[in-house]
PDB file of C-alpha atoms in Angstrom:
ATOM      1  CA  UNK A 235      -6.316 -17.513  14.911  1.00 94.00           C
ATOM      2  CA  UNK A 236      -4.267 -15.344  12.204  1.00 97.00           C
ATOM      3  CA  UNK A 237      -2.828 -12.245  13.888  1.00 98.00           C
ATOM      4  CA  UNK A 238      -1.053  -9.524  12.330  1.00 98.00           C
ATOM      5  CA  UNK A 239       1.488  -7.256  14.348  1.00 98.00           C
ATOM      6  CA  UNK A 240       2.327  -3.955  13.281  1.00 97.00           C
ATOM      7  CA  UNK A 241       4.886  -1.412  14.976  1.00 96.00           C
ATOM      8  CA  UNK A 242       7.612   1.101  14.289  1.00 94.00           C
ATOM      9  CA  UNK A 243      10.040  -1.307  16.411  1.00 94.00           C
ATOM     10  CA  UNK A 244      10.994  -4.904  16.004  1.00 96.00           C
ATOM     11  CA  UNK A 245       8.296  -7.295  17.629  1.00 96.00           C
ATOM     12  CA  UNK A 246       9.383 -10.513  16.038  1.00 96.00           C
ATOM     13  CA  UNK A 247       9.885 -12.164  19.252  1.00 96.00           C
ATOM     14  CA  UNK A 248       6.187 -12.194  19.846  1.00 95.00           C
ATOM     15  CA  UNK A 249       5.638 -14.840  17.323  1.00 96.00           C
ATOM     16  CA  UNK A 250       7.766 -17.373  18.854  1.00 95.00           C
ATOM     17  CA  UNK A 251       5.633 -16.607  22.157  1.00 97.00           C
ATOM     18  CA  UNK A 252       2.357 -16.887  20.488  1.00 97.00           C
ATOM     19  CA  UNK A 253       2.846 -20.278  18.911  1.00 96.00           C
ATOM     20  CA  UNK A 254      -0.628 -21.543  19.125  1.00 96.00           C
ATOM     21  CA  UNK A 255      -1.696 -18.834  16.720  1.00 96.00           C
ATOM     22  CA  UNK A 256      -0.556 -17.861  13.203  1.00 97.00           C
ATOM     23  CA  UNK A 257       1.230 -14.709  13.615  1.00 97.00           C
ATOM     24  CA  UNK A 258       2.446 -12.190  10.967  1.00 98.00           C
ATOM     25  CA  UNK A 259       4.827  -9.537  12.171  1.00 97.00           C
ATOM     26  CA  UNK A 260       5.513  -6.429  10.017  1.00 96.00           C
ATOM     27  CA  UNK A 261       8.826  -4.744   9.944  1.00 94.00           C
ATOM     28  CA  UNK A 262       9.869  -1.133  11.562  1.00 92.00           C
ATOM     29  CA  UNK A 263       8.861   0.736   8.294  1.00 92.00           C
ATOM     30  CA  UNK A 264       5.596  -1.109   7.674  1.00 94.00           C
ATOM     31  CA  UNK A 265       3.478   0.783  10.685  1.00 94.00           C
ATOM     32  CA  UNK A 266       1.583   3.320   8.473  1.00 94.00           C
ATOM     33  CA  UNK A 267       2.108   1.434   5.062  1.00 95.00           C
ATOM     34  CA  UNK A 268       0.163  -1.795   5.966  1.00 97.00           C
ATOM     35  CA  UNK A 269      -2.780   0.106   7.442  1.00 96.00           C
ATOM     36  CA  UNK A 270      -3.785   1.404   3.957  1.00 96.00           C
ATOM     37  CA  UNK A 271      -2.176  -1.097   1.472  1.00 96.00           C
ATOM     38  CA  UNK A 272      -5.160  -3.502   0.389  1.00 96.00           C
ATOM     39  CA  UNK A 273      -2.399  -6.356  -0.457  1.00 97.00           C
ATOM     40  CA  UNK A 274      -0.852  -6.141   2.891  1.00 97.00           C
ATOM     41  CA  UNK A 275      -1.298  -8.910   5.528  1.00 98.00           C
ATOM     42  CA  UNK A 276      -3.760  -6.877   7.889  1.00 98.00           C
ATOM     43  CA  UNK A 277      -6.265  -6.576   5.099  1.00 97.00           C
ATOM     44  CA  UNK A 278      -5.924 -10.278   3.949  1.00 97.00           C
ATOM     45  CA  UNK A 279      -9.231 -12.144   4.364  1.00 97.00           C
ATOM     46  CA  UNK A 280      -7.593 -14.562   6.503  1.00 97.00           C
ATOM     47  CA  UNK A 281      -6.496 -12.288   9.090  1.00 98.00           C
ATOM     48  CA  UNK A 282      -8.989 -12.004  12.225  1.00 97.00           C
ATOM     49  CA  UNK A 283      -6.805  -9.574  14.417  1.00 98.00           C
ATOM     50  CA  UNK A 284      -4.569  -6.670  13.850  1.00 98.00           C
ATOM     51  CA  UNK A 285      -2.327  -5.308  16.510  1.00 98.00           C
ATOM     52  CA  UNK A 286      -0.910  -2.103  16.270  1.00 98.00           C
ATOM     53  CA  UNK A 287       1.756  -1.300  19.003  1.00 97.00           C
ATOM     54  CA  UNK A 288       3.636   1.875  18.279  1.00 95.00           C
ATOM     55  CA  UNK A 289       6.609   3.000  20.175  1.00 92.00           C
ATOM     56  CA  UNK A 290       6.184   5.951  21.888  1.00 88.00           C
ATOM     57  CA  UNK A 291       9.709   7.322  22.147  1.00 85.00           C
ATOM     58  CA  UNK A 292       9.771   7.465  18.170  1.00 86.00           C
ATOM     59  CA  UNK A 293       6.413   9.097  18.057  1.00 88.00           C
ATOM     60  CA  UNK A 294       6.565  11.407  20.577  1.00 83.00           C
ATOM     61  CA  UNK A 295       8.506  14.852  20.466  1.00 78.00           C
ATOM     62  CA  UNK A 296      11.313  15.232  19.734  1.00 77.00           C
ATOM     63  CA  UNK A 297      11.697  12.390  17.496  1.00 79.00           C
ATOM     64  CA  UNK A 298       8.313  12.564  16.378  1.00 80.00           C
ATOM     65  CA  UNK A 299       5.314  14.751  15.974  1.00 83.00           C
ATOM     66  CA  UNK A 300       1.601  15.214  16.666  1.00 85.00           C
ATOM     67  CA  UNK A 301       0.764  15.481  13.036  1.00 90.00           C
ATOM     68  CA  UNK A 302       2.627  11.853  12.798  1.00 90.00           C
ATOM     69  CA  UNK A 303       0.514  10.535  15.533  1.00 92.00           C
ATOM     70  CA  UNK A 304      -2.795  12.131  14.198  1.00 93.00           C
ATOM     71  CA  UNK A 305      -2.209  10.375  10.675  1.00 95.00           C
ATOM     72  CA  UNK A 306      -1.553   7.101  12.622  1.00 96.00           C
ATOM     73  CA  UNK A 307      -4.832   7.481  14.523  1.00 96.00           C
ATOM     74  CA  UNK A 308      -6.630   8.251  11.047  1.00 97.00           C
ATOM     75  CA  UNK A 309      -5.260   5.460   9.746  1.00 97.00           C
ATOM     76  CA  UNK A 310      -6.264   2.977  12.172  1.00 98.00           C
ATOM     77  CA  UNK A 311      -9.915   4.621  12.236  1.00 98.00           C
ATOM     78  CA  UNK A 312     -10.209   4.182   8.574  1.00 98.00           C
ATOM     79  CA  UNK A 313      -8.622   0.506   8.664  1.00 98.00           C
ATOM     80  CA  UNK A 314     -11.030  -0.588  11.551  1.00 98.00           C
ATOM     81  CA  UNK A 315     -14.465   1.139  10.031  1.00 98.00           C
ATOM     82  CA  UNK A 316     -12.946  -0.819   6.695  1.00 97.00           C
ATOM     83  CA  UNK A 317     -12.537  -4.208   7.966  1.00 98.00           C
ATOM     84  CA  UNK A 318     -15.382  -4.314  10.896  1.00 97.00           C
ATOM     85  CA  UNK A 319     -14.830  -8.220  10.762  1.00 96.00           C
ATOM     86  CA  UNK A 320     -11.199  -8.014  12.332  1.00 97.00           C
ATOM     87  CA  UNK A 321     -10.477  -7.125  15.865  1.00 97.00           C
ATOM     88  CA  UNK A 322      -8.189  -4.188  15.830  1.00 98.00           C
ATOM     89  CA  UNK A 323      -6.025  -4.009  19.196  1.00 98.00           C
ATOM     90  CA  UNK A 324      -4.186  -0.678  19.783  1.00 98.00           C
ATOM     91  CA  UNK A 325      -1.769  -0.014  22.607  1.00 97.00           C
ATOM     92  CA  UNK A 326      -1.261   3.198  24.312  1.00 96.00           C
ATOM     93  CA  UNK A 327       2.325   4.584  24.124  1.00 93.00           C
ATOM     94  CA  UNK A 328       5.164   3.510  26.405  1.00 88.00           C
ATOM     95  CA  UNK A 329       7.545   6.078  26.673  1.00 78.00           C
ATOM     96  CA  UNK A 330       8.858   8.224  29.634  1.00 69.00           C
ATOM     97  CA  UNK A 331       7.053  11.035  30.834  1.00 58.00           C
ATOM     98  CA  UNK A 332       9.987  13.384  31.271  1.00 61.00           C
ATOM     99  CA  UNK A 333      12.071  14.997  28.076  1.00 61.00           C
ATOM    100  CA  UNK A 334      14.859  17.259  27.549  1.00 63.00           C
ATOM    101  CA  UNK A 335      11.930  20.134  28.175  1.00 64.00           C
ATOM    102  CA  UNK A 336      11.462  18.555  31.393  1.00 65.00           C
ATOM    103  CA  UNK A 337       8.773  20.281  33.411  1.00 71.00           C
ATOM    104  CA  UNK A 338       7.929  22.963  30.398  1.00 75.00           C
ATOM    105  CA  UNK A 339       6.934  20.058  28.191  1.00 75.00           C
ATOM    106  CA  UNK A 340       3.456  20.172  29.943  1.00 73.00           C
ATOM    107  CA  UNK A 341       2.824  23.735  29.017  1.00 79.00           C
ATOM    108  CA  UNK A 342       3.656  22.725  25.187  1.00 80.00           C
ATOM    109  CA  UNK A 343       0.453  22.258  23.355  1.00 81.00           C
ATOM    110  CA  UNK A 344       2.631  20.025  20.772  1.00 81.00           C
ATOM    111  CA  UNK A 345       4.863  18.365  23.416  1.00 81.00           C
ATOM    112  CA  UNK A 346       4.917  14.758  24.530  1.00 82.00           C
ATOM    113  CA  UNK A 347       2.417  15.349  27.740  1.00 83.00           C
ATOM    114  CA  UNK A 348      -0.320  16.826  25.573  1.00 87.00           C
ATOM    115  CA  UNK A 349       0.434  14.562  22.546  1.00 89.00           C
ATOM    116  CA  UNK A 350       0.204  11.191  25.018  1.00 89.00           C
ATOM    117  CA  UNK A 351      -3.358  12.640  26.450  1.00 90.00           C
ATOM    118  CA  UNK A 352      -4.526  13.126  23.104  1.00 93.00           C
ATOM    119  CA  UNK A 353      -3.607   9.700  21.770  1.00 95.00           C
ATOM    120  CA  UNK A 354      -5.334   8.212  24.866  1.00 95.00           C
ATOM    121  CA  UNK A 355      -8.279  10.157  24.007  1.00 96.00           C
ATOM    122  CA  UNK A 356      -8.490   8.932  20.483  1.00 96.00           C
ATOM    123  CA  UNK A 357      -7.907   5.495  21.557  1.00 97.00           C
ATOM    124  CA  UNK A 358     -10.984   5.656  24.129  1.00 97.00           C
ATOM    125  CA  UNK A 359     -13.134   7.351  21.331  1.00 97.00           C
ATOM    126  CA  UNK A 360     -12.786   4.496  18.929  1.00 97.00           C
ATOM    127  CA  UNK A 361     -13.041   1.882  21.271  1.00 97.00           C
ATOM    128  CA  UNK A 362     -16.421   3.393  22.298  1.00 97.00           C
ATOM    129  CA  UNK A 363     -17.592   4.114  18.707  1.00 97.00           C
ATOM    130  CA  UNK A 364     -16.453   1.038  16.884  1.00 97.00           C
ATOM    131  CA  UNK A 365     -17.188  -2.527  18.289  1.00 94.00           C
ATOM    132  CA  UNK A 366     -14.227  -4.247  16.912  1.00 96.00           C
ATOM    133  CA  UNK A 367     -11.503  -2.003  18.502  1.00 97.00           C
ATOM    134  CA  UNK A 368      -9.826  -2.850  21.821  1.00 97.00           C
ATOM    135  CA  UNK A 369      -7.279  -0.998  23.929  1.00 97.00           C
ATOM    136  CA  UNK A 370      -3.736  -2.745  24.905  1.00 97.00           C
ATOM    137  CA  UNK A 371      -2.878  -0.472  27.769  1.00 95.00           C
ATOM    138  CA  UNK A 372       0.935  -0.861  27.765  1.00 95.00           C
ATOM    139  CA  UNK A 373       1.499   2.085  30.157  1.00 91.00           C
ATOM    140  CA  UNK A 374      -0.816   0.045  32.607  1.00 93.00           C
ATOM    141  CA  UNK A 375       1.285  -2.790  32.072  1.00 95.00           C
ATOM    142  CA  UNK A 376       4.403  -0.761  32.761  1.00 93.00           C
ATOM    143  CA  UNK A 377       2.822   0.516  36.026  1.00 92.00           C
ATOM    144  CA  UNK A 378       1.978  -3.039  37.100  1.00 94.00           C
ATOM    145  CA  UNK A 379       5.489  -4.450  36.315  1.00 94.00           C
ATOM    146  CA  UNK A 380       7.749  -1.471  36.280  1.00 93.00           C
ATOM    147  CA  UNK A 381       9.113   0.359  33.120  1.00 90.00           C
ATOM    148  CA  UNK A 382      12.677  -0.928  33.553  1.00 91.00           C
ATOM    149  CA  UNK A 383      11.409  -4.482  33.619  1.00 94.00           C
ATOM    150  CA  UNK A 384       9.561  -4.274  30.314  1.00 95.00           C
ATOM    151  CA  UNK A 385      12.021  -2.339  28.222  1.00 93.00           C
ATOM    152  CA  UNK A 386      16.026  -2.627  27.238  1.00 91.00           C
ATOM    153  CA  UNK A 387      17.504   0.223  25.767  1.00 86.00           C
ATOM    154  CA  UNK A 388      20.221  -1.890  24.686  1.00 89.00           C
ATOM    155  CA  UNK A 389      18.136  -3.970  22.548  1.00 89.00           C
ATOM    156  CA  UNK A 390      16.922  -0.977  20.981  1.00 88.00           C
ATOM    157  CA  UNK A 391      20.226   0.274  19.804  1.00 88.00           C
ATOM    158  CA  UNK A 392      21.292  -3.042  18.536  1.00 89.00           C
ATOM    159  CA  UNK A 393      17.928  -3.729  16.432  1.00 91.00           C
ATOM    160  CA  UNK A 394      15.077  -1.404  17.263  1.00 92.00           C
ATOM    161  CA  UNK A 395      13.887  -3.632  20.086  1.00 94.00           C
ATOM    162  CA  UNK A 396      12.092  -1.690  22.529  1.00 93.00           C
ATOM    163  CA  UNK A 397      10.885  -4.709  24.873  1.00 95.00           C
ATOM    164  CA  UNK A 398      12.916  -6.903  26.956  1.00 95.00           C
ATOM    165  CA  UNK A 399      12.464 -10.631  27.109  1.00 96.00           C
ATOM    166  CA  UNK A 400      10.076 -10.301  30.126  1.00 97.00           C
ATOM    167  CA  UNK A 401       8.237  -7.342  28.434  1.00 96.00           C
ATOM    168  CA  UNK A 402       7.664  -9.745  25.412  1.00 97.00           C
ATOM    169  CA  UNK A 403       6.181 -12.375  27.699  1.00 98.00           C
ATOM    170  CA  UNK A 404       3.897  -9.862  29.303  1.00 97.00           C
ATOM    171  CA  UNK A 405       2.776  -8.282  26.139  1.00 97.00           C
ATOM    172  CA  UNK A 406       2.090 -11.946  24.944  1.00 97.00           C
ATOM    173  CA  UNK A 407       0.150 -12.793  27.901  1.00 97.00           C
ATOM    174  CA  UNK A 408      -2.063  -9.759  27.837  1.00 97.00           C
ATOM    175  CA  UNK A 409      -2.791 -10.217  24.037  1.00 97.00           C
ATOM    176  CA  UNK A 410      -3.868 -14.185  24.920  1.00 96.00           C
ATOM    177  CA  UNK A 411      -6.377 -12.513  27.344  1.00 94.00           C
ATOM    178  CA  UNK A 412      -7.638 -10.100  24.619  1.00 94.00           C
ATOM    179  CA  UNK A 413      -7.890 -13.245  22.074  1.00 94.00           C
ATOM    180  CA  UNK A 414      -9.997 -15.022  24.966  1.00 91.00           C
ATOM    181  CA  UNK A 415     -12.182 -12.248  25.225  1.00 88.00           C
ATOM    182  CA  UNK A 416     -12.700 -11.877  21.554  1.00 86.00           C
ATOM    183  CA  UNK A 417     -13.627 -15.674  21.287  1.00 84.00           C
ATOM    184  CA  UNK A 418     -15.757 -15.313  24.231  1.00 74.00           C
ATOM    185  CA  UNK A 419     -13.881 -18.063  25.879  1.00 56.00           C
ATOM    186  CA  UNK A 420     -15.079 -17.011  29.240  1.00 60.00           C
ATOM    187  CA  UNK A 421     -18.818 -17.753  30.423  1.00 73.00           C
ATOM    188  CA  UNK A 422     -20.820 -16.669  33.112  1.00 81.00           C
ATOM    189  CA  UNK A 423     -22.695 -19.505  35.040  1.00 87.00           C
ATOM    190  CA  UNK A 424     -25.713 -18.553  37.088  1.00 87.00           C
ATOM    191  CA  UNK A 425     -26.446 -21.302  39.597  1.00 88.00           C
ATOM    192  CA  UNK A 426     -29.647 -20.937  41.662  1.00 85.00           C
ATOM    193  CA  UNK A 427     -32.153 -23.317  43.309  1.00 87.00           C
ATOM    194  CA  UNK A 428     -35.367 -23.990  41.618  1.00 87.00           C
ATOM    195  CA  UNK A 429     -37.980 -24.785  44.382  1.00 89.00           C
ATOM    196  CA  UNK A 430     -39.203 -21.917  46.203  1.00 88.00           C
ATOM    197  CA  UNK A 431     -36.891 -19.708  44.152  1.00 87.00           C
ATOM    198  CA  UNK A 432     -38.113 -19.649  40.566  1.00 85.00           C
ATOM    199  CA  UNK A 433     -41.559 -20.997  41.724  1.00 88.00           C
ATOM    200  CA  UNK A 434     -43.682 -21.352  45.058  1.00 91.00           C
ATOM    201  CA  UNK A 435     -43.615 -24.962  46.646  1.00 91.00           C
ATOM    202  CA  UNK A 436     -41.361 -27.982  46.186  1.00 91.00           C
ATOM    203  CA  UNK A 437     -42.048 -29.568  42.818  1.00 87.00           C
ATOM    204  CA  UNK A 438     -40.797 -33.165  44.135  1.00 87.00           C
ATOM    205  CA  UNK A 439     -43.299 -33.213  46.853  1.00 88.00           C
ATOM    206  CA  UNK A 440     -46.204 -30.621  45.701  1.00 88.00           C
ATOM    207  CA  UNK A 441     -46.196 -32.040  42.234  1.00 88.00           C
ATOM    208  CA  UNK A 442     -46.666 -30.049  38.984  1.00 84.00           C
ATOM    209  CA  UNK A 443     -50.022 -28.823  39.876  1.00 85.00           C
ATOM    210  CA  UNK A 444     -48.816 -27.896  43.333  1.00 88.00           C
ATOM    211  CA  UNK A 445     -46.376 -25.477  42.540  1.00 87.00           C
ATOM    212  CA  UNK A 446     -47.069 -21.456  42.185  1.00 89.00           C
ATOM    213  CA  UNK A 447     -45.955 -19.774  39.384  1.00 83.00           C
ATOM    214  CA  UNK A 448     -46.138 -15.795  39.253  1.00 77.00           C
TER     215      UNK A 448
END
Protein backbone atom coordinates (compact mmCIF):
# COMPACT_ATOMS: atom_id res chain seq x y z
CA UNK A 1 0.00 0.00 0.00
CA UNK A 2 1.16 3.53 -0.80
CA UNK A 3 1.03 5.49 2.48
CA UNK A 4 1.80 9.20 2.79
CA UNK A 5 2.51 10.59 6.27
CA UNK A 6 2.22 14.31 6.95
CA UNK A 7 3.06 15.99 10.22
CA UNK A 8 4.69 19.07 11.70
CA UNK A 9 7.21 16.84 13.44
CA UNK A 10 9.83 14.44 12.09
CA UNK A 11 8.16 11.11 11.26
CA UNK A 12 10.77 9.51 8.97
CA UNK A 13 11.47 6.57 11.35
CA UNK A 14 7.99 5.24 10.55
CA UNK A 15 9.04 4.48 6.99
CA UNK A 16 11.69 2.06 8.24
CA UNK A 17 9.17 0.29 10.47
CA UNK A 18 6.60 -0.13 7.67
CA UNK A 19 8.89 -1.65 5.06
CA UNK A 20 6.09 -3.85 3.73
CA UNK A 21 4.46 -0.67 2.38
CA UNK A 22 5.54 2.14 0.08
CA UNK A 23 5.78 4.96 2.64
CA UNK A 24 6.36 8.62 1.77
CA UNK A 25 7.01 10.98 4.69
CA UNK A 26 6.70 14.74 4.47
CA UNK A 27 8.89 17.28 6.22
CA UNK A 28 7.94 19.33 9.27
CA UNK A 29 6.82 22.24 7.06
CA UNK A 30 4.53 20.16 4.82
CA UNK A 31 1.57 19.62 7.18
CA UNK A 32 -0.71 22.30 5.71
CA UNK A 33 0.78 22.67 2.24
CA UNK A 34 0.63 19.03 1.17
CA UNK A 35 -3.11 18.82 1.89
CA UNK A 36 -3.99 21.50 -0.67
CA UNK A 37 -1.22 21.05 -3.25
CA UNK A 38 -2.56 18.90 -6.12
CA UNK A 39 1.02 18.03 -7.09
CA UNK A 40 2.03 16.84 -3.59
CA UNK A 41 2.24 13.11 -2.71
CA UNK A 42 -1.15 12.93 -0.91
CA UNK A 43 -2.91 13.76 -4.20
CA UNK A 44 -0.85 11.31 -6.24
CA UNK A 45 -3.20 8.77 -7.90
CA UNK A 46 -1.07 5.95 -6.47
CA UNK A 47 -1.62 7.06 -2.88
CA UNK A 48 -4.05 4.81 -1.00
CA UNK A 49 -3.72 6.16 2.54
CA UNK A 50 -2.80 9.56 3.99
CA UNK A 51 -1.88 9.71 7.67
CA UNK A 52 -2.13 13.15 9.30
CA UNK A 53 -0.35 13.09 12.65
CA UNK A 54 -0.03 16.66 13.97
CA UNK A 55 2.13 17.46 16.97
CA UNK A 56 -0.14 18.72 19.73
CA UNK A 57 2.38 20.86 21.60
CA UNK A 58 3.11 22.83 18.43
CA UNK A 59 -0.54 23.45 17.59
CA UNK A 60 -1.99 24.16 21.02
CA UNK A 61 -1.52 27.40 22.97
CA UNK A 62 0.81 29.06 23.70
CA UNK A 63 2.84 27.92 20.66
CA UNK A 64 -0.17 27.33 18.43
CA UNK A 65 -3.70 28.67 18.26
CA UNK A 66 -7.34 27.74 17.78
CA UNK A 67 -7.25 29.37 14.36
CA UNK A 68 -4.39 27.12 13.26
CA UNK A 69 -6.24 24.01 14.43
CA UNK A 70 -9.40 25.15 12.66
CA UNK A 71 -7.46 25.70 9.44
CA UNK A 72 -5.90 22.26 9.65
CA UNK A 73 -9.30 20.66 10.27
CA UNK A 74 -10.79 22.47 7.29
CA UNK A 75 -7.97 21.35 5.00
CA UNK A 76 -8.26 17.75 6.15
CA UNK A 77 -11.99 17.79 5.50
CA UNK A 78 -11.55 19.35 2.05
CA UNK A 79 -8.91 16.78 1.14
CA UNK A 80 -11.01 13.84 2.35
CA UNK A 81 -14.08 15.05 0.45
CA UNK A 82 -12.00 15.65 -2.68
CA UNK A 83 -10.30 12.23 -2.53
CA UNK A 84 -13.04 9.76 -1.52
CA UNK A 85 -10.99 6.73 -2.62
CA UNK A 86 -8.11 7.62 -0.28
CA UNK A 87 -8.21 6.46 3.33
CA UNK A 88 -7.49 9.53 5.49
CA UNK A 89 -6.23 8.69 8.98
CA UNK A 90 -6.10 11.62 11.41
CA UNK A 91 -4.65 11.44 14.90
CA UNK A 92 -5.81 12.99 18.11
CA UNK A 93 -3.42 15.43 19.79
CA UNK A 94 -0.72 14.06 22.06
CA UNK A 95 0.25 16.85 24.44
CA UNK A 96 0.34 17.37 28.21
CA UNK A 97 -2.94 18.60 29.64
CA UNK A 98 -1.15 21.01 31.94
CA UNK A 99 0.34 24.24 30.66
CA UNK A 100 1.89 27.35 32.14
CA UNK A 101 -1.64 28.58 32.81
CA UNK A 102 -2.29 25.45 34.89
CA UNK A 103 -5.90 25.13 36.11
CA UNK A 104 -6.93 28.50 34.69
CA UNK A 105 -6.53 27.10 31.18
CA UNK A 106 -9.79 25.11 31.46
CA UNK A 107 -11.72 28.38 31.75
CA UNK A 108 -10.06 29.89 28.69
CA UNK A 109 -12.23 29.42 25.55
CA UNK A 110 -9.15 29.41 23.34
CA UNK A 111 -6.91 27.47 25.72
CA UNK A 112 -5.33 24.03 25.39
CA UNK A 113 -8.17 22.21 27.16
CA UNK A 114 -10.90 23.66 24.93
CA UNK A 115 -8.81 23.34 21.78
CA UNK A 116 -8.11 19.67 22.31
CA UNK A 117 -11.77 18.96 23.03
CA UNK A 118 -12.74 20.85 19.87
CA UNK A 119 -10.26 18.82 17.82
CA UNK A 120 -11.70 15.56 19.11
CA UNK A 121 -15.18 16.76 18.20
CA UNK A 122 -14.02 17.67 14.71
CA UNK A 123 -12.47 14.24 14.16
CA UNK A 124 -15.58 12.48 15.45
CA UNK A 125 -17.75 14.49 13.05
CA UNK A 126 -15.51 13.78 10.06
CA UNK A 127 -15.37 10.06 10.84
CA UNK A 128 -19.18 9.98 11.12
CA UNK A 129 -19.82 11.96 7.94
CA UNK A 130 -17.08 10.63 5.66
CA UNK A 131 -16.59 6.93 5.08
CA UNK A 132 -12.92 7.37 4.15
CA UNK A 133 -11.86 9.07 7.42
CA UNK A 134 -10.45 7.08 10.35
CA UNK A 135 -9.22 8.35 13.72
CA UNK A 136 -5.83 7.34 15.12
CA UNK A 137 -6.24 7.81 18.88
CA UNK A 138 -2.69 8.55 19.97
CA UNK A 139 -3.93 9.89 23.27
CA UNK A 140 -5.50 6.51 23.90
CA UNK A 141 -2.16 4.88 23.09
CA UNK A 142 -0.48 7.20 25.60
CA UNK A 143 -2.98 6.19 28.26
CA UNK A 144 -2.31 2.53 27.52
CA UNK A 145 1.49 2.65 27.31
CA UNK A 146 2.28 5.80 29.29
CA UNK A 147 3.12 9.12 27.66
CA UNK A 148 6.68 9.09 29.01
CA UNK A 149 7.26 5.80 27.16
CA UNK A 150 6.03 7.08 23.81
CA UNK A 151 7.72 10.50 23.63
CA UNK A 152 11.30 11.70 23.99
CA UNK A 153 11.86 15.38 24.67
CA UNK A 154 15.58 15.07 23.91
CA UNK A 155 14.76 13.91 20.38
CA UNK A 156 12.47 16.91 19.98
CA UNK A 157 15.22 19.43 20.69
CA UNK A 158 17.69 17.54 18.51
CA UNK A 159 15.55 17.15 15.40
CA UNK A 160 11.85 17.87 16.09
CA UNK A 161 11.29 14.17 16.69
CA UNK A 162 8.44 13.87 19.18
CA UNK A 163 8.17 10.10 19.40
CA UNK A 164 10.58 7.73 21.11
CA UNK A 165 11.82 4.48 19.58
CA UNK A 166 9.05 2.63 21.41
CA UNK A 167 6.55 5.30 20.39
CA UNK A 168 7.30 4.85 16.70
CA UNK A 169 6.92 1.08 17.04
CA UNK A 170 3.54 1.50 18.75
CA UNK A 171 2.44 3.90 15.98
CA UNK A 172 3.57 1.46 13.29
CA UNK A 173 1.65 -1.41 14.90
CA UNK A 174 -1.49 0.74 15.14
CA UNK A 175 -1.22 1.77 11.49
CA UNK A 176 -0.91 -1.89 10.50
CA UNK A 177 -4.21 -2.55 12.25
CA UNK A 178 -5.84 0.30 10.37
CA UNK A 179 -4.44 -0.97 7.07
CA UNK A 180 -5.76 -4.45 7.82
CA UNK A 181 -9.20 -3.04 8.63
CA UNK A 182 -9.14 -0.94 5.45
CA UNK A 183 -8.31 -3.95 3.36
CA UNK A 184 -10.91 -6.02 5.23
CA UNK A 185 -8.21 -8.52 6.16
CA UNK A 186 -10.32 -9.68 9.11
CA UNK A 187 -13.16 -12.07 8.37
CA UNK A 188 -16.10 -13.16 10.47
CA UNK A 189 -17.07 -16.80 10.12
CA UNK A 190 -20.41 -18.20 11.24
CA UNK A 191 -20.18 -21.95 11.97
CA UNK A 192 -23.45 -23.76 12.69
CA UNK A 193 -25.09 -27.12 12.30
CA UNK A 194 -27.57 -27.64 9.43
CA UNK A 195 -29.71 -30.59 10.52
CA UNK A 196 -32.44 -29.56 12.93
CA UNK A 197 -31.03 -26.03 12.79
CA UNK A 198 -31.58 -24.56 9.33
CA UNK A 199 -34.18 -27.20 8.62
CA UNK A 200 -36.13 -29.78 10.52
CA UNK A 201 -34.91 -33.36 10.37
CA UNK A 202 -31.62 -35.05 9.51
CA UNK A 203 -31.01 -34.93 5.79
CA UNK A 204 -28.69 -37.94 5.86
CA UNK A 205 -31.39 -40.08 7.42
CA UNK A 206 -34.65 -38.52 6.19
CA UNK A 207 -33.55 -37.63 2.68
CA UNK A 208 -34.29 -34.46 0.71
CA UNK A 209 -38.03 -35.06 0.81
CA UNK A 210 -38.07 -35.82 4.52
CA UNK A 211 -36.83 -32.50 5.87
CA UNK A 212 -39.05 -29.63 6.92
CA UNK A 213 -38.38 -26.12 5.66
CA UNK A 214 -40.13 -23.11 7.19
